């Protein structure tokens, strides 16, 4: 949009204002905060890329401009023209000597922006999520989320993987039906996908190395700080690849993503106050730990009184177990070879000792729990059929999946990484609800 | 995966085999086809990145290797070692002098791969979509689809847009409820999203320039070659932007994507036989045509007998209308300023003449119809509220959307591009069912 009154100066953004030091530029954004000190006004503007402090000395501007700024209310939309000045004390490194302010919409005092700079309760903030995302911390988290997603895609695209989107509406369930959302599909019953895995196994056998990246759904009736009913998953799958290849992929993938965020989102990490020394150690290779050895560590920890409950062999790790295990390492730990009978039906047994599955869970540091789960998939038609029957799954629904073992079956492996869990860990957040623009939970699907 | 018998040679892919000319390499893939000519065998292998012809002279290999290749069946999985030789006659530019073949799984003659090299009916192919995608044409289309998606994302990421994922499960409908898929959300009624627009308007006011990229749903009971019930949309949205900015974005966006495909997917375009001269002209700027002028063109065409039915002013364009209009240009045409009363409730009226909406539809060449639809959004609280009431939409559900006009409203604009329509046009396909790995249509959600 061009406007004759602002055309004469370059329109820029706060994030790229450093390129205009000493120049007069125009910013288009909103007032975030305003401080007054005698004959000086200090408005803080935001434009979606960051915040910058402006300075308005009464003597330097027209009385109209001074009054306009002085009367600005939080979140009023403004087009601001001013000169960019480097200032080491400023968080962004720059300040703006304001020359001119055009008000697009002034928010009236009698109906102010609901999210003031004081503390608000979580329910109130989630109810106003469409506005809460304007605050610096939430904006920074969303930009970091976008960077994590971009990094995941770039890593896979640049390493020979082809994106293949699996369907969201599916006829059958991968693992049980109790946590599925059913959809009426023109009179038939469909379910919202819980994972693209089975589908991308078929595209991997067509295209070699593939991945899916999309929303997945779980109708879980649990309210925890780790669960959303709608969440995004990235799932790479490789033909002609075994568990070792998968573990190498997982550690390189995570290392690449963390490095990208540290490199490109340093300013946002500062805004949210993340201790990045905890992330700078995240470099491949990651420690590998057999399930049995992890259990031994937990038993020892329990004997020493370091964890409360004894661990029962064969279980999945609980949250305190994961936290203890991950606390023993300075980077994610890859726990592999769980007992096959507690894992999904499609996992390849270890040929060395078939009671173990060729699977891996990657536990994030700092108690953030499992961020990746993956496995080598069963290649044998007979064994897969047997497992489907043992798990009492409807065999007709899996005929096409069995076809992948009828026609040119090959060893193949893949994993899934939950984006929100990864964002929570990398940003150091207490709850996954802040990791996604509009969280869906047991009690909330508004706005 | 390492294998002692193949470790000694570099493992590569068919797409990157050119870097190994003159060397012996190992490929991991499947047999696509086999031709025999006297004492020579010509197996064609595929590995997901392309196909390559192998040559097996009886005199050059062991009798076992010769027999193994001779007895290979379509889609048997094989690890092949051989020497790379440049050959100008080969479609890929290279052939492989086969030295060794390790069979991973041989498909038995009595239960052969269902998709032979002869013609099959569409229903049969869609029923076997998980296998059909292995054939060269379908594989190429899926790789081009992935390139289009990557290009769209790269363009937006590199131009300052932040990805913000809108929810898939939504409480309210953007435009009518007759084509919605309802979902039981723990006893409440939710709907699968038809567009992320309303949500990304809120993220645009938080982050400036944003986009969504995800699946959208339409329970349309129509069976046409352009409709899927589940399709992917990319939707950029910009704060402080008007219709002119949006048209510039649309033409640059499309030009970038087409150029990327021509540059990076030339081999795949050849496989599918696409006439790329029709795409080489796709460069910004695109022609802009007011709705009224488009109607005049259609009336004139009808008078000359070039289109069958007279066009009724105020309607949306039908398929023959779009085909005629796009046939007048060598690149996409941008039709703007439709009558406001036939367009969506949220579109900003043209201040010059408010009976027109500040909207644009981009029609693809060659009769592929609308690939982009977008508009400037109403900025005024009062006008938006009035439109919601006029359209008899439930005002409570739109309170959060109205909030965007209560607190720092700004001119803002966005569009949506349907990925499958774009893929159909760029690939020159007759039907959108081939543009996505697993199409969902009125009659199909299997596999
Ligand atoms: Mg697990
Ligand atoms: Mg339209």
PDB file of N, CA and C in Angstrom, chain A residues 1 28-30 46 48 75 77-78 105 112 130 134 145 150 153-154 157 165 167-169 171 185 189 199 202 205-207 229-230 240 245 400 403 405 407-410 437-438 440-441 445 447, chain B residues 1 28-30 46 48 75 77-78 105 112 130 134 145 150 153-154 157 165 167-169 171 185 189 199 202 205-207 229-230 240 245 400 403 405 407-410 437-438 440-441 445 447:
ATOM      1  N   UNK A   1       0.830  -1.182   0.000  1.00  0.00           N
ATOM      2  CA  UNK A   1       0.000   0.000   0.000  1.00  0.00           C
ATOM      3  C   UNK A   1       0.875   1.246   0.000  1.00  0.00           C
ATOM      4  N   UNK A  28       5.574   0.386   9.802  1.00  0.00           N
ATOM      5  CA  UNK A  28       4.125   0.259   9.897  1.00  0.00           C
ATOM      6  C   UNK A  28       3.808  -0.772  10.960  1.00  0.00           C
ATOM      7  N   UNK A  29       3.165  -0.350  12.027  1.00  0.00           N
ATOM      8  CA  UNK A  29       2.939  -1.320  13.094  1.00  0.00           C
ATOM      9  C   UNK A  29       1.928  -0.853  14.106  1.00  0.00           C
ATOM     10  N   UNK A  30       2.240  -1.135  15.369  1.00  0.00           N
ATOM     11  CA  UNK A  30       1.321  -0.870  16.468  1.00  0.00           C
ATOM     12  C   UNK A  30       2.104  -0.342  17.662  1.00  0.00           C
ATOM     13  N   UNK A  46       5.826  -2.066  17.774  1.00  0.00           N
ATOM     14  CA  UNK A  46       6.037  -3.432  17.285  1.00  0.00           C
ATOM     15  C   UNK A  46       5.489  -3.492  15.865  1.00  0.00           C
ATOM     16  N   UNK A  48       5.569  -6.823  14.188  1.00  0.00           N
ATOM     17  CA  UNK A  48       5.481  -8.247  13.847  1.00  0.00           C
ATOM     18  C   UNK A  48       6.835  -8.884  13.677  1.00  0.00           C
ATOM     19  N   UNK A  75      -1.736  -0.927  21.331  1.00  0.00           N
ATOM     20  CA  UNK A  75      -2.232  -1.625  20.131  1.00  0.00           C
ATOM     21  C   UNK A  75      -2.931  -0.722  19.126  1.00  0.00           C
ATOM     22  N   UNK A  77      -2.928   1.239  15.853  1.00  0.00           N
ATOM     23  CA  UNK A  77      -2.108   1.003  14.661  1.00  0.00           C
ATOM     24  C   UNK A  77      -1.562   2.325  14.149  1.00  0.00           C
ATOM     25  N   UNK A  78      -0.263   2.352  13.849  1.00  0.00           N
ATOM     26  CA  UNK A  78       0.407   3.598  13.485  1.00  0.00           C
ATOM     27  C   UNK A  78       1.445   3.379  12.390  1.00  0.00           C
ATOM     28  N   UNK A 105      -5.635   3.443  13.373  1.00  0.00           N
ATOM     29  CA  UNK A 105      -6.792   3.288  14.259  1.00  0.00           C
ATOM     30  C   UNK A 105      -6.331   3.457  15.700  1.00  0.00           C
ATOM     31  N   UNK A 112     -10.225  -0.728  26.027  1.00  0.00           N
ATOM     32  CA  UNK A 112      -8.797  -0.905  25.743  1.00  0.00           C
ATOM     33  C   UNK A 112      -8.467  -2.336  25.307  1.00  0.00           C
ATOM     34  N   UNK A 130      -6.032 -14.948  19.965  1.00  0.00           N
ATOM     35  CA  UNK A 130      -5.889 -14.164  18.735  1.00  0.00           C
ATOM     36  C   UNK A 130      -5.242 -12.805  18.997  1.00  0.00           C
ATOM     37  N   UNK A 134       0.103 -11.277  19.930  1.00  0.00           N
ATOM     38  CA  UNK A 134       0.767 -10.016  19.583  1.00  0.00           C
ATOM     39  C   UNK A 134       1.860  -9.632  20.589  1.00  0.00           C
ATOM     40  N   UNK A 145       8.965 -21.317  16.217  1.00  0.00           N
ATOM     41  CA  UNK A 145       8.252 -22.482  15.683  1.00  0.00           C
ATOM     42  C   UNK A 145       8.405 -22.554  14.162  1.00  0.00           C
ATOM     43  N   UNK A 150      10.803 -24.842   9.228  1.00  0.00           N
ATOM     44  CA  UNK A 150      11.596 -24.587   8.022  1.00  0.00           C
ATOM     45  C   UNK A 150      12.882 -25.414   8.038  1.00  0.00           C
ATOM     46  N   UNK A 153      12.203 -29.081   7.292  1.00  0.00           N
ATOM     47  CA  UNK A 153      11.929 -29.287   5.867  1.00  0.00           C
ATOM     48  C   UNK A 153      13.196 -29.128   5.038  1.00  0.00           C
ATOM     49  N   UNK A 154      13.953 -28.079   5.304  1.00  0.00           N
ATOM     50  CA  UNK A 154      15.185 -27.868   4.531  1.00  0.00           C
ATOM     51  C   UNK A 154      16.136 -29.046   4.690  1.00  0.00           C
ATOM     52  N   UNK A 157      14.639 -31.915   2.614  1.00  0.00           N
ATOM     53  CA  UNK A 157      14.679 -31.608   1.178  1.00  0.00           C
ATOM     54  C   UNK A 157      16.121 -31.658   0.653  1.00  0.00           C
ATOM     55  N   UNK A 165       2.412 -36.044   0.954  1.00  0.00           N
ATOM     56  CA  UNK A 165       1.372 -35.811   1.953  1.00  0.00           C
ATOM     57  C   UNK A 165       0.439 -37.011   2.080  1.00  0.00           C
ATOM     58  N   UNK A 167      -3.029 -38.895   3.516  1.00  0.00           N
ATOM     59  CA  UNK A 167      -4.376 -38.350   3.733  1.00  0.00           C
ATOM     60  C   UNK A 167      -4.633 -38.055   5.203  1.00  0.00           C
ATOM     61  N   UNK A 168      -5.482 -37.081   5.455  1.00  0.00           N
ATOM     62  CA  UNK A 168      -5.926 -36.776   6.821  1.00  0.00           C
ATOM     63  C   UNK A 168      -7.135 -37.648   7.159  1.00  0.00           C
ATOM     64  N   UNK A 169      -8.017 -37.808   6.189  1.00  0.00           N
ATOM     65  CA  UNK A 169      -9.197 -38.663   6.371  1.00  0.00           C
ATOM     66  C   UNK A 169      -8.814 -40.090   5.989  1.00  0.00           C
ATOM     67  N   UNK A 171      -9.492 -44.483   6.420  1.00  0.00           N
ATOM     68  CA  UNK A 171     -10.522 -45.477   6.712  1.00  0.00           C
ATOM     69  C   UNK A 171     -10.188 -46.337   7.924  1.00  0.00           C
ATOM     70  N   UNK A 185     -18.210 -39.447   6.655  1.00  0.00           N
ATOM     71  CA  UNK A 185     -17.737 -39.204   5.291  1.00  0.00           C
ATOM     72  C   UNK A 185     -18.800 -39.668   4.298  1.00  0.00           C
ATOM     73  N   UNK A 189     -17.838 -44.164   7.733  1.00  0.00           N
ATOM     74  CA  UNK A 189     -17.070 -43.655   8.860  1.00  0.00           C
ATOM     75  C   UNK A 189     -15.594 -43.484   8.477  1.00  0.00           C
ATOM     76  N   UNK A 199       1.076 -44.800   5.180  1.00  0.00           N
ATOM     77  CA  UNK A 199       1.029 -44.244   3.821  1.00  0.00           C
ATOM     78  C   UNK A 199       2.413 -43.907   3.296  1.00  0.00           C
ATOM     79  N   UNK A 202       4.412 -46.624   1.880  1.00  0.00           N
ATOM     80  CA  UNK A 202       4.137 -46.915   0.463  1.00  0.00           C
ATOM     81  C   UNK A 202       4.819 -45.907  -0.456  1.00  0.00           C
ATOM     82  N   UNK A 205       8.531 -46.732  -0.787  1.00  0.00           N
ATOM     83  CA  UNK A 205       8.831 -47.808  -1.728  1.00  0.00           C
ATOM     84  C   UNK A 205       8.656 -47.348  -3.180  1.00  0.00           C
ATOM     85  N   UNK A 206       7.997 -46.197  -3.350  1.00  0.00           N
ATOM     86  CA  UNK A 206       7.889 -45.607  -4.692  1.00  0.00           C
ATOM     87  C   UNK A 206       9.027 -44.624  -4.957  1.00  0.00           C
ATOM     88  N   UNK A 207       9.382 -43.810  -3.946  1.00  0.00           N
ATOM     89  CA  UNK A 207      10.298 -42.682  -4.171  1.00  0.00           C
ATOM     90  C   UNK A 207      11.614 -42.774  -3.394  1.00  0.00           C
ATOM     91  N   UNK A 229      -4.837 -32.116  21.284  1.00  0.00           N
ATOM     92  CA  UNK A 229      -5.635 -33.060  20.493  1.00  0.00           C
ATOM     93  C   UNK A 229      -5.286 -32.938  19.006  1.00  0.00           C
ATOM     94  N   UNK A 230      -4.746 -31.805  18.625  1.00  0.00           N
ATOM     95  CA  UNK A 230      -4.337 -31.552  17.244  1.00  0.00           C
ATOM     96  C   UNK A 230      -2.887 -31.094  17.278  1.00  0.00           C
ATOM     97  N   UNK A 240      15.340 -49.153   2.063  1.00  0.00           N
ATOM     98  CA  UNK A 240      16.714 -49.646   2.168  1.00  0.00           C
ATOM     99  C   UNK A 240      17.450 -48.975   3.326  1.00  0.00           C
ATOM    100  N   UNK A 245      20.759 -46.589  10.490  1.00  0.00           N
ATOM    101  CA  UNK A 245      20.591 -45.432   9.601  1.00  0.00           C
ATOM    102  C   UNK A 245      19.613 -44.439  10.216  1.00  0.00           C
ATOM    103  N   UNK A 400      -3.823 -53.345   1.615  1.00  0.00           N
ATOM    104  CA  UNK A 400      -2.925 -52.511   0.810  1.00  0.00           C
ATOM    105  C   UNK A 400      -1.575 -52.363   1.497  1.00  0.00           C
ATOM    106  N   UNK A 403       0.371 -55.345   0.858  1.00  0.00           N
ATOM    107  CA  UNK A 403       0.887 -55.329  -0.531  1.00  0.00           C
ATOM    108  C   UNK A 403       2.340 -54.848  -0.582  1.00  0.00           C
ATOM    109  N   UNK A 405       4.595 -55.614   1.252  1.00  0.00           N
ATOM    110  CA  UNK A 405       5.472 -56.764   1.518  1.00  0.00           C
ATOM    111  C   UNK A 405       5.279 -57.868   0.479  1.00  0.00           C
ATOM    112  N   UNK A 407       5.143 -57.086  -2.904  1.00  0.00           N
ATOM    113  CA  UNK A 407       5.765 -56.644  -4.158  1.00  0.00           C
ATOM    114  C   UNK A 407       7.039 -55.864  -3.886  1.00  0.00           C
ATOM    115  N   UNK A 408       8.162 -56.553  -3.920  1.00  0.00           N
ATOM    116  CA  UNK A 408       9.439 -55.867  -3.773  1.00  0.00           C
ATOM    117  C   UNK A 408       9.665 -55.289  -2.394  1.00  0.00           C
ATOM    118  N   UNK A 409       9.366 -56.091  -1.367  1.00  0.00           N
ATOM    119  CA  UNK A 409       9.595 -55.647   0.009  1.00  0.00           C
ATOM    120  C   UNK A 409      11.081 -55.371   0.232  1.00  0.00           C
ATOM    121  N   UNK A 410      11.375 -54.334   0.995  1.00  0.00           N
ATOM    122  CA  UNK A 410      12.764 -54.029   1.347  1.00  0.00           C
ATOM    123  C   UNK A 410      12.805 -53.583   2.807  1.00  0.00           C
ATOM    124  N   UNK A 437      -0.076 -21.744  17.183  1.00  0.00           N
ATOM    125  CA  UNK A 437      -0.917 -20.536  17.206  1.00  0.00           C
ATOM    126  C   UNK A 437      -2.239 -20.727  17.953  1.00  0.00           C
ATOM    127  N   UNK A 438      -2.968 -21.814  17.640  1.00  0.00           N
ATOM    128  CA  UNK A 438      -4.278 -22.004  18.262  1.00  0.00           C
ATOM    129  C   UNK A 438      -4.398 -23.427  18.792  1.00  0.00           C
ATOM    130  N   UNK A 440      -5.478 -26.830  20.456  1.00  0.00           N
ATOM    131  CA  UNK A 440      -6.710 -27.561  20.671  1.00  0.00           C
ATOM    132  C   UNK A 440      -6.478 -28.550  21.802  1.00  0.00           C
ATOM    133  N   UNK A 441      -7.264 -28.412  22.853  1.00  0.00           N
ATOM    134  CA  UNK A 441      -7.129 -29.304  23.999  1.00  0.00           C
ATOM    135  C   UNK A 441      -8.497 -29.852  24.365  1.00  0.00           C
ATOM    136  N   UNK A 445     -11.555 -25.381  21.996  1.00  0.00           N
ATOM    137  CA  UNK A 445     -11.325 -25.250  20.558  1.00  0.00           C
ATOM    138  C   UNK A 445     -11.774 -23.862  20.089  1.00  0.00           C
ATOM    139  N   UNK A 447     -10.355 -19.588  20.347  1.00  0.00           N
ATOM    140  CA  UNK A 447     -10.943 -19.189  19.063  1.00  0.00           C
ATOM    141  C   UNK A 447     -10.502 -20.143  17.928  1.00  0.00           C
TER     142      UNK A 447
ATOM    143  N   UNK B   1      21.916 -48.791   5.675  1.00  0.00           N
ATOM    144  CA  UNK B   1      22.160 -50.212   5.866  1.00  0.00           C
ATOM    145  C   UNK B   1      23.426 -50.619   5.125  1.00  0.00           C
ATOM    146  N   UNK B  28      20.185 -49.199  -5.169  1.00  0.00           N
ATOM    147  CA  UNK B  28      19.231 -50.031  -4.431  1.00  0.00           C
ATOM    148  C   UNK B  28      17.834 -49.668  -4.904  1.00  0.00           C
ATOM    149  N   UNK B  29      17.153 -50.628  -5.509  1.00  0.00           N
ATOM    150  CA  UNK B  29      15.857 -50.271  -6.065  1.00  0.00           C
ATOM    151  C   UNK B  29      15.017 -51.471  -6.441  1.00  0.00           C
ATOM    152  N   UNK B  30      14.335 -51.328  -7.573  1.00  0.00           N
ATOM    153  CA  UNK B  30      13.387 -52.336  -8.009  1.00  0.00           C
ATOM    154  C   UNK B  30      13.511 -52.510  -9.532  1.00  0.00           C
ATOM    155  N   UNK B  46      14.484 -48.925 -11.268  1.00  0.00           N
ATOM    156  CA  UNK B  46      14.033 -47.655 -10.686  1.00  0.00           C
ATOM    157  C   UNK B  46      14.455 -47.649  -9.219  1.00  0.00           C
ATOM    158  N   UNK B  48      13.325 -44.724  -7.172  1.00  0.00           N
ATOM    159  CA  UNK B  48      12.574 -43.641  -6.545  1.00  0.00           C
ATOM    160  C   UNK B  48      13.036 -42.275  -7.006  1.00  0.00           C
ATOM    161  N   UNK B  75       8.989 -55.242 -10.317  1.00  0.00           N
ATOM    162  CA  UNK B  75       8.932 -54.765  -8.929  1.00  0.00           C
ATOM    163  C   UNK B  75       9.645 -55.662  -7.916  1.00  0.00           C
ATOM    164  N   UNK B  77      12.633 -56.443  -5.677  1.00  0.00           N
ATOM    165  CA  UNK B  77      13.605 -55.495  -5.108  1.00  0.00           C
ATOM    166  C   UNK B  77      15.011 -56.048  -5.268  1.00  0.00           C
ATOM    167  N   UNK B  78      15.919 -55.179  -5.725  1.00  0.00           N
ATOM    168  CA  UNK B  78      17.277 -55.623  -6.067  1.00  0.00           C
ATOM    169  C   UNK B  78      18.315 -54.579  -5.683  1.00  0.00           C
ATOM    170  N   UNK B 105      13.832 -59.272  -2.672  1.00  0.00           N
ATOM    171  CA  UNK B 105      12.599 -60.071  -2.741  1.00  0.00           C
ATOM    172  C   UNK B 105      12.185 -60.216  -4.197  1.00  0.00           C
ATOM    173  N   UNK B 112       1.792 -61.722  -9.610  1.00  0.00           N
ATOM    174  CA  UNK B 112       2.640 -60.640 -10.103  1.00  0.00           C
ATOM    175  C   UNK B 112       2.178 -59.261  -9.619  1.00  0.00           C
ATOM    176  N   UNK B 130      -1.437 -47.113  -3.884  1.00  0.00           N
ATOM    177  CA  UNK B 130      -0.203 -47.345  -3.132  1.00  0.00           C
ATOM    178  C   UNK B 130       0.869 -48.018  -3.981  1.00  0.00           C
ATOM    179  N   UNK B 134       4.335 -46.032  -7.946  1.00  0.00           N
ATOM    180  CA  UNK B 134       5.691 -46.484  -8.296  1.00  0.00           C
ATOM    181  C   UNK B 134       6.010 -46.303  -9.777  1.00  0.00           C
ATOM    182  N   UNK B 145       5.085 -32.143  -7.557  1.00  0.00           N
ATOM    183  CA  UNK B 145       4.246 -31.600  -6.478  1.00  0.00           C
ATOM    184  C   UNK B 145       5.114 -31.130  -5.305  1.00  0.00           C
ATOM    185  N   UNK B 150       7.699 -26.854  -2.102  1.00  0.00           N
ATOM    186  CA  UNK B 150       8.960 -26.292  -1.602  1.00  0.00           C
ATOM    187  C   UNK B 150       9.163 -24.871  -2.138  1.00  0.00           C
ATOM    188  N   UNK B 153       6.879 -22.377  -0.360  1.00  0.00           N
ATOM    189  CA  UNK B 153       7.368 -22.090   0.988  1.00  0.00           C
ATOM    190  C   UNK B 153       8.632 -21.237   0.942  1.00  0.00           C
ATOM    191  N   UNK B 154       9.579 -21.608   0.082  1.00  0.00           N
ATOM    192  CA  UNK B 154      10.818 -20.840   0.001  1.00  0.00           C
ATOM    193  C   UNK B 154      10.536 -19.393  -0.373  1.00  0.00           C
ATOM    194  N   UNK B 157       9.021 -17.726   2.736  1.00  0.00           N
ATOM    195  CA  UNK B 157      10.021 -17.620   3.815  1.00  0.00           C
ATOM    196  C   UNK B 157      11.083 -16.580   3.472  1.00  0.00           C
ATOM    197  N   UNK B 165       0.438 -21.892  11.591  1.00  0.00           N
ATOM    198  CA  UNK B 165      -0.548 -22.935  11.272  1.00  0.00           C
ATOM    199  C   UNK B 165      -1.882 -22.646  11.928  1.00  0.00           C
ATOM    200  N   UNK B 167      -5.795 -23.701  13.041  1.00  0.00           N
ATOM    201  CA  UNK B 167      -6.329 -24.994  13.479  1.00  0.00           C
ATOM    202  C   UNK B 167      -7.088 -25.700  12.350  1.00  0.00           C
ATOM    203  N   UNK B 168      -7.099 -27.022  12.396  1.00  0.00           N
ATOM    204  CA  UNK B 168      -7.890 -27.824  11.466  1.00  0.00           C
ATOM    205  C   UNK B 168      -9.294 -27.995  12.033  1.00  0.00           C
ATOM    206  N   UNK B 169      -9.388 -28.214  13.337  1.00  0.00           N
ATOM    207  CA  UNK B 169     -10.684 -28.340  14.004  1.00  0.00           C
ATOM    208  C   UNK B 169     -11.141 -26.952  14.421  1.00  0.00           C
ATOM    209  N   UNK B 171     -14.500 -24.158  15.385  1.00  0.00           N
ATOM    210  CA  UNK B 171     -15.862 -24.116  15.920  1.00  0.00           C
ATOM    211  C   UNK B 171     -16.871 -23.521  14.948  1.00  0.00           C
ATOM    212  N   UNK B 185     -16.409 -33.422  18.823  1.00  0.00           N
ATOM    213  CA  UNK B 185     -15.249 -33.011  19.626  1.00  0.00           C
ATOM    214  C   UNK B 185     -15.604 -33.114  21.107  1.00  0.00           C
ATOM    215  N   UNK B 189     -19.723 -29.871  18.756  1.00  0.00           N
ATOM    216  CA  UNK B 189     -19.586 -30.022  17.312  1.00  0.00           C
ATOM    217  C   UNK B 189     -18.441 -29.150  16.795  1.00  0.00           C
ATOM    218  N   UNK B 199      -8.085 -17.066  10.753  1.00  0.00           N
ATOM    219  CA  UNK B 199      -7.029 -17.215  11.764  1.00  0.00           C
ATOM    220  C   UNK B 199      -5.755 -16.483  11.367  1.00  0.00           C
ATOM    221  N   UNK B 202      -5.546 -12.922  12.029  1.00  0.00           N
ATOM    222  CA  UNK B 202      -5.110 -12.547  13.386  1.00  0.00           C
ATOM    223  C   UNK B 202      -3.605 -12.683  13.545  1.00  0.00           C
ATOM    224  N   UNK B 205      -1.841  -9.667  11.982  1.00  0.00           N
ATOM    225  CA  UNK B 205      -1.833  -8.468  12.829  1.00  0.00           C
ATOM    226  C   UNK B 205      -0.855  -8.616  14.001  1.00  0.00           C
ATOM    227  N   UNK B 206      -0.427  -9.863  14.241  1.00  0.00           N
ATOM    228  CA  UNK B 206       0.605 -10.084  15.261  1.00  0.00           C
ATOM    229  C   UNK B 206       2.006 -10.052  14.656  1.00  0.00           C
ATOM    230  N   UNK B 207       2.171 -10.661  13.482  1.00  0.00           N
ATOM    231  CA  UNK B 207       3.512 -10.887  12.927  1.00  0.00           C
ATOM    232  C   UNK B 207       3.777 -10.154  11.614  1.00  0.00           C
ATOM    233  N   UNK B 229     -12.200 -33.742  -1.895  1.00  0.00           N
ATOM    234  CA  UNK B 229     -12.805 -33.362  -0.612  1.00  0.00           C
ATOM    235  C   UNK B 229     -11.734 -32.908   0.378  1.00  0.00           C
ATOM    236  N   UNK B 230     -10.498 -33.356   0.135  1.00  0.00           N
ATOM    237  CA  UNK B 230      -9.366 -32.990   0.994  1.00  0.00           C
ATOM    238  C   UNK B 230      -8.282 -32.435   0.096  1.00  0.00           C
ATOM    239  N   UNK B 240      -1.042  -4.227   6.529  1.00  0.00           N
ATOM    240  CA  UNK B 240      -0.631  -3.015   5.808  1.00  0.00           C
ATOM    241  C   UNK B 240      -0.422  -3.309   4.316  1.00  0.00           C
ATOM    242  N   UNK B 245      -0.935  -4.566  -3.815  1.00  0.00           N
ATOM    243  CA  UNK B 245       0.167  -5.350  -3.251  1.00  0.00           C
ATOM    244  C   UNK B 245      -0.103  -6.842  -3.434  1.00  0.00           C
ATOM    245  N   UNK B 400     -14.245 -12.927  18.114  1.00  0.00           N
ATOM    246  CA  UNK B 400     -12.773 -12.818  18.114  1.00  0.00           C
ATOM    247  C   UNK B 400     -12.292 -12.234  16.797  1.00  0.00           C
ATOM    248  N   UNK B 403     -12.710  -8.638  16.925  1.00  0.00           N
ATOM    249  CA  UNK B 403     -11.654  -8.038  17.766  1.00  0.00           C
ATOM    250  C   UNK B 403     -10.508  -7.477  16.921  1.00  0.00           C
ATOM    251  N   UNK B 405     -10.681  -5.880  14.370  1.00  0.00           N
ATOM    252  CA  UNK B 405     -11.059  -4.534  13.931  1.00  0.00           C
ATOM    253  C   UNK B 405     -11.287  -3.598  15.114  1.00  0.00           C
ATOM    254  N   UNK B 407      -9.057  -3.546  17.806  1.00  0.00           N
ATOM    255  CA  UNK B 407      -7.756  -3.212  18.393  1.00  0.00           C
ATOM    256  C   UNK B 407      -6.694  -3.072  17.316  1.00  0.00           C
ATOM    257  N   UNK B 408      -6.485  -1.846  16.868  1.00  0.00           N
ATOM    258  CA  UNK B 408      -5.409  -1.596  15.915  1.00  0.00           C
ATOM    259  C   UNK B 408      -5.667  -2.186  14.544  1.00  0.00           C
ATOM    260  N   UNK B 409      -6.888  -1.997  14.041  1.00  0.00           N
ATOM    261  CA  UNK B 409      -7.223  -2.477  12.696  1.00  0.00           C
ATOM    262  C   UNK B 409      -6.327  -1.813  11.654  1.00  0.00           C
ATOM    263  N   UNK B 410      -5.936  -2.583  10.648  1.00  0.00           N
ATOM    264  CA  UNK B 410      -5.145  -2.013   9.542  1.00  0.00           C
ATOM    265  C   UNK B 410      -5.635  -2.631   8.237  1.00  0.00           C
ATOM    266  N   UNK B 437      -0.815 -37.682  -3.367  1.00  0.00           N
ATOM    267  CA  UNK B 437      -0.546 -39.113  -3.187  1.00  0.00           C
ATOM    268  C   UNK B 437      -1.819 -39.956  -3.037  1.00  0.00           C
ATOM    269  N   UNK B 438      -2.732 -39.536  -2.168  1.00  0.00           N
ATOM    270  CA  UNK B 438      -3.926 -40.348  -1.927  1.00  0.00           C
ATOM    271  C   UNK B 438      -5.163 -39.471  -1.984  1.00  0.00           C
ATOM    272  N   UNK B 440      -8.801 -37.956  -2.023  1.00  0.00           N
ATOM    273  CA  UNK B 440     -10.071 -38.198  -1.351  1.00  0.00           C
ATOM    274  C   UNK B 440     -11.163 -37.547  -2.183  1.00  0.00           C
ATOM    275  N   UNK B 441     -12.098 -38.374  -2.654  1.00  0.00           N
ATOM    276  CA  UNK B 441     -13.188 -37.860  -3.472  1.00  0.00           C
ATOM    277  C   UNK B 441     -14.515 -38.371  -2.915  1.00  0.00           C
ATOM    278  N   UNK B 445     -12.170 -43.157  -0.286  1.00  0.00           N
ATOM    279  CA  UNK B 445     -11.175 -42.798   0.737  1.00  0.00           C
ATOM    280  C   UNK B 445     -10.311 -44.030   1.052  1.00  0.00           C
ATOM    281  N   UNK B 447      -7.011 -46.408  -0.831  1.00  0.00           N
ATOM    282  CA  UNK B 447      -6.368 -46.811   0.432  1.00  0.00           C
ATOM    283  C   UNK B 447      -6.077 -45.567   1.286  1.00  0.00           C
TER     284      UNK B 447
END
